[in-house]
């Protein structure tokens, strides 16, 4: 079997996402404060952004973020449910595609467009099915009903998996998920709290982002022996 087109480019994007470690899942009721939220996250060290397509004007926002953030931001599209939406998201500038479910057509279209696909899966069978279909990373979702021990259990017989838990990951416990074997973790409302956004409390979002990035760095340092 010949390698999929753009495989090296996809690998570089995944490596970049893994190096950043934490992905902010930004789901907003409107786009008014989106740029301020992303700036607040970046100020705290969280620079991988999954902008969900449930956010009004999401495709335009992705284009704006790509232009404004350059290489400093890694911007992907979330809540992608079909191939056509995946294509439009990449055309808007998304550098990776995330879905809450596994749809083979979304993985295939993302790869045709040259970007990584990160479909959602829940059970070990679903996770392996997504992996075998070419998922670059499997989003374990919703992870809040599972916990880090589940991730560790799944990976024991399948250590080749690249898993990104999302749901239930917080700035305080993100390190637990990484220690359990996650290559990265998605943080939603625990990081981008709708109440903080409504109150325009960007300082609090930056503080949560800083706690997240510091905990990621601490675990990564311990796992690699840096500073030991």
Short mmCIF file of C-alpha atoms in Angstrom, two decimals:
data_model
loop_
_atom_site.label_atom_id
_atom_site.label_comp_id
_atom_site.label_asym_id
_atom_site.label_seq_id
_atom_site.Cartn_x
_atom_site.Cartn_y
_atom_site.Cartn_z
CA UNK A 1 0.00 0.00 0.00
CA UNK A 2 1.35 3.42 -0.95
CA UNK A 3 1.47 6.06 1.80
CA UNK A 4 -1.39 8.54 1.82
CA UNK A 5 -0.67 11.84 0.10
CA UNK A 6 0.60 14.61 2.37
CA UNK A 7 1.53 12.05 5.07
CA UNK A 8 4.73 13.90 6.01
CA UNK A 9 2.90 17.22 6.28
CA UNK A 10 0.22 15.63 8.46
CA UNK A 11 2.87 14.08 10.66
CA UNK A 12 4.52 17.47 11.20
CA UNK A 13 1.21 18.99 12.26
CA UNK A 14 0.53 16.13 14.68
CA UNK A 15 4.04 16.43 16.11
CA UNK A 16 3.45 20.14 16.62
CA UNK A 17 0.13 19.50 18.38
CA UNK A 18 1.69 16.81 20.58
CA UNK A 19 4.54 19.15 21.50
CA UNK A 20 2.05 21.79 22.60
CA UNK A 21 0.19 19.14 24.62
CA UNK A 22 -3.01 21.00 25.45
CA UNK A 23 -5.73 21.89 22.96
CA UNK A 24 -8.27 24.55 23.91
CA UNK A 25 -11.72 23.57 22.66
CA UNK A 26 -13.33 26.94 21.97
CA UNK A 27 -17.12 26.73 21.70
CA UNK A 28 -18.81 30.12 21.92
CA UNK A 29 -22.43 31.32 21.57
CA UNK A 30 -21.24 34.13 19.32
CA UNK A 31 -18.03 35.32 17.72
CA UNK A 32 -17.86 38.69 19.44
CA UNK A 33 -15.16 37.79 21.98
CA UNK A 34 -13.49 34.94 20.12
CA UNK A 35 -10.30 36.80 19.25
CA UNK A 36 -9.96 38.10 22.81
CA UNK A 37 -10.43 34.56 24.15
CA UNK A 38 -7.73 33.16 21.88
CA UNK A 39 -5.38 36.01 22.83
CA UNK A 40 -6.03 35.25 26.51
CA UNK A 41 -5.30 31.57 25.97
CA UNK A 42 -2.09 32.31 24.10
CA UNK A 43 -0.98 34.69 26.85
CA UNK A 44 -1.19 31.74 29.23
CA UNK A 45 0.74 29.43 26.92
CA UNK A 46 -2.10 27.48 25.28
CA UNK A 47 -1.68 27.99 21.55
CA UNK A 48 -3.41 24.97 20.02
CA UNK A 49 -7.00 25.94 19.34
CA UNK A 50 -9.90 23.73 18.27
CA UNK A 51 -12.63 26.12 17.17
CA UNK A 52 -15.87 24.20 17.04
CA UNK A 53 -18.09 24.72 14.04
CA UNK A 54 -21.06 25.15 16.38
CA UNK A 55 -19.69 28.65 16.98
CA UNK A 56 -21.48 31.14 14.70
CA UNK A 57 -19.20 32.32 11.90
CA UNK A 58 -16.64 29.63 12.76
CA UNK A 59 -15.16 29.30 9.28
CA UNK A 60 -14.54 33.04 9.03
CA UNK A 61 -13.02 32.97 12.51
CA UNK A 62 -10.65 30.18 11.54
CA UNK A 63 -9.47 32.24 8.58
CA UNK A 64 -8.99 35.29 10.80
CA UNK A 65 -7.08 33.34 13.44
CA UNK A 66 -4.77 31.77 10.87
CA UNK A 67 -3.97 35.19 9.47
CA UNK A 68 -3.54 36.84 12.86
CA UNK A 69 -1.72 34.05 14.66
CA UNK A 70 0.65 32.79 11.99
CA UNK A 71 2.74 29.81 13.11
CA UNK A 72 2.32 30.81 16.74
CA UNK A 73 -1.20 29.38 16.72
CA UNK A 74 -2.19 25.87 15.67
CA UNK A 75 -5.80 26.26 14.61
CA UNK A 76 -8.13 23.35 13.90
CA UNK A 77 -11.83 22.86 13.32
CA UNK A 78 -13.97 20.89 15.77
CA UNK A 79 -17.45 19.32 15.67
CA UNK A 80 -16.92 18.26 12.05
CA UNK A 81 -19.50 15.62 11.10
CA UNK A 82 -19.20 15.11 7.34
CA UNK A 83 -16.73 15.24 4.48
CA UNK A 84 -18.05 18.44 2.92
CA UNK A 85 -17.70 20.30 6.20
CA UNK A 86 -14.17 18.96 6.60
CA UNK A 87 -13.29 20.28 3.14
CA UNK A 88 -14.76 23.71 3.85
CA UNK A 89 -12.97 23.90 7.20
CA UNK A 90 -9.60 23.20 5.59
CA UNK A 91 -10.32 25.69 2.80
CA UNK A 92 -10.96 28.26 5.54
CA UNK A 93 -7.55 27.52 7.03
CA UNK A 94 -8.01 24.72 9.57
CA UNK A 95 -4.77 22.77 9.98
CA UNK A 96 -6.47 19.74 11.56
CA UNK A 97 -10.00 18.35 11.74
CA UNK A 98 -11.62 17.07 14.92
CA UNK A 99 -14.92 15.23 15.25
CA UNK A 100 -16.91 13.99 18.25
CA UNK A 101 -17.56 10.73 16.35
CA UNK A 102 -15.80 8.45 13.87
CA UNK A 103 -16.84 8.85 10.25
CA UNK A 104 -14.53 7.26 7.69
CA UNK A 105 -15.49 9.91 5.12
CA UNK A 106 -14.25 12.69 7.40
CA UNK A 107 -10.90 10.96 7.88
CA UNK A 108 -10.55 10.36 4.14
CA UNK A 109 -11.50 13.91 3.15
CA UNK A 110 -9.20 15.45 5.76
CA UNK A 111 -6.34 13.40 4.34
CA UNK A 112 -7.25 14.39 0.79
CA UNK A 113 -7.00 17.99 1.95
CA UNK A 114 -3.59 17.27 3.52
CA UNK A 115 -4.46 17.70 7.19
CA UNK A 116 -4.68 15.31 10.17
CA UNK A 117 -8.01 13.81 11.19
CA UNK A 118 -8.84 13.37 14.86
CA UNK A 119 -12.15 11.50 15.11
CA UNK A 120 -13.94 10.79 18.35
CA UNK A 121 -14.30 7.30 19.81
CA UNK A 122 -15.34 5.88 23.16
CA UNK A 123 -14.90 2.11 23.44
CA UNK A 124 -11.70 0.15 22.77
CA UNK A 125 -13.27 -1.29 19.62
CA UNK A 126 -14.28 2.15 18.33
CA UNK A 127 -10.84 3.53 19.13
CA UNK A 128 -9.06 0.75 17.23
CA UNK A 129 -11.49 1.04 14.30
CA UNK A 130 -10.75 4.76 14.01
CA UNK A 131 -7.01 4.11 14.25
CA UNK A 132 -7.13 1.43 11.55
CA UNK A 133 -9.11 3.79 9.30
CA UNK A 134 -6.18 6.20 9.37
CA UNK A 135 -6.97 8.54 12.26
CA UNK A 136 -3.84 10.54 13.03
CA UNK A 137 -4.96 10.92 16.64
CA UNK A 138 -8.09 9.45 18.22
CA UNK A 139 -10.10 11.82 20.38
CA UNK A 140 -11.40 9.83 23.36
CA UNK A 141 -14.77 11.46 23.98
CA UNK A 142 -16.51 12.12 26.28
CA UNK A 143 -13.61 11.35 28.58
CA UNK A 144 -15.23 12.78 31.73
CA UNK A 145 -17.20 9.54 32.14
CA UNK A 146 -14.03 7.45 31.83
CA UNK A 147 -11.00 8.92 33.60
CA UNK A 148 -7.22 8.52 33.17
CA UNK A 149 -7.26 4.90 34.41
CA UNK A 150 -9.44 3.97 31.43
CA UNK A 151 -6.93 5.47 29.03
CA UNK A 152 -4.10 3.57 30.68
CA UNK A 153 -6.12 0.36 30.49
CA UNK A 154 -6.87 0.77 26.78
CA UNK A 155 -3.25 1.48 25.95
CA UNK A 156 -1.83 -1.47 27.86
CA UNK A 157 -2.61 -3.96 25.05
CA UNK A 158 -2.50 -1.26 22.32
CA UNK A 159 0.47 1.01 23.13
CA UNK A 160 0.67 2.18 19.50
CA UNK A 161 -2.48 4.29 19.88
CA UNK A 162 -2.27 8.09 19.90
CA UNK A 163 -5.08 9.28 22.12
CA UNK A 164 -6.37 12.76 22.99
CA UNK A 165 -8.97 12.71 25.78
CA UNK A 166 -11.50 15.53 25.67
CA UNK A 167 -14.26 16.19 28.20
CA UNK A 168 -13.46 16.20 31.88
CA UNK A 169 -9.90 17.40 31.34
CA UNK A 170 -9.11 20.41 33.53
CA UNK A 171 -6.11 22.68 34.10
CA UNK A 172 -5.54 20.82 37.37
CA UNK A 173 -5.79 17.23 36.10
CA UNK A 174 -4.34 17.54 32.59
CA UNK A 175 -1.10 16.02 33.87
CA UNK A 176 -2.92 12.88 35.02
CA UNK A 177 -4.12 12.25 31.48
CA UNK A 178 -0.67 12.75 30.00
CA UNK A 179 0.88 10.42 32.57
CA UNK A 180 -1.76 7.82 31.63
CA UNK A 181 -0.47 7.87 28.05
CA UNK A 182 -2.37 10.64 26.23
CA UNK A 183 -0.31 12.37 23.54
CA UNK A 184 -2.33 15.55 24.13
CA UNK A 185 -5.52 16.58 25.87
CA UNK A 186 -8.47 18.75 24.86
CA UNK A 187 -9.84 21.19 27.42
CA UNK A 188 -13.25 22.75 26.92
CA UNK A 189 -15.38 24.52 29.51
CA UNK A 190 -12.87 23.93 32.30
CA UNK A 191 -10.53 26.24 30.40
CA UNK A 192 -12.83 28.46 28.35
CA UNK A 193 -15.65 28.94 30.85
CA UNK A 194 -18.73 30.50 29.27
CA UNK A 195 -19.34 32.57 32.41
CA UNK A 196 -15.85 34.05 32.25
CA UNK A 197 -16.31 34.85 28.58
CA UNK A 198 -19.66 36.50 29.25
CA UNK A 199 -18.09 38.57 32.01
CA UNK A 200 -15.17 39.44 29.70
CA UNK A 201 -12.80 38.12 32.37
CA UNK A 202 -9.91 37.34 30.08
CA UNK A 203 -7.41 37.49 32.94
CA UNK A 204 -9.07 34.45 34.53
CA UNK A 205 -8.89 32.55 31.23
CA UNK A 206 -5.21 33.41 30.94
CA UNK A 207 -4.65 32.16 34.49
CA UNK A 208 -6.33 28.85 33.66
CA UNK A 209 -4.29 28.57 30.48
CA UNK A 210 -1.10 29.23 32.40
CA UNK A 211 -1.95 26.53 34.94
CA UNK A 212 -2.63 24.16 32.05
CA UNK A 213 0.60 24.88 30.19
CA UNK A 214 2.67 24.70 33.37
CA UNK A 215 1.20 21.31 34.29
CA UNK A 216 1.82 20.01 30.77
CA UNK A 217 5.42 21.21 30.93
CA UNK A 218 5.93 19.66 34.38
CA UNK A 219 4.73 16.24 33.25
CA UNK A 220 6.65 16.36 29.98
CA UNK A 221 9.79 17.29 31.89
CA UNK A 222 9.32 14.41 34.32
CA UNK A 223 8.60 11.91 31.53
CA UNK A 224 11.72 12.89 29.59
CA UNK A 225 13.93 13.32 32.62
CA UNK A 226 14.43 17.04 32.04
CA UNK A 227 15.34 18.68 35.28
CA UNK A 228 15.60 15.34 37.06
#
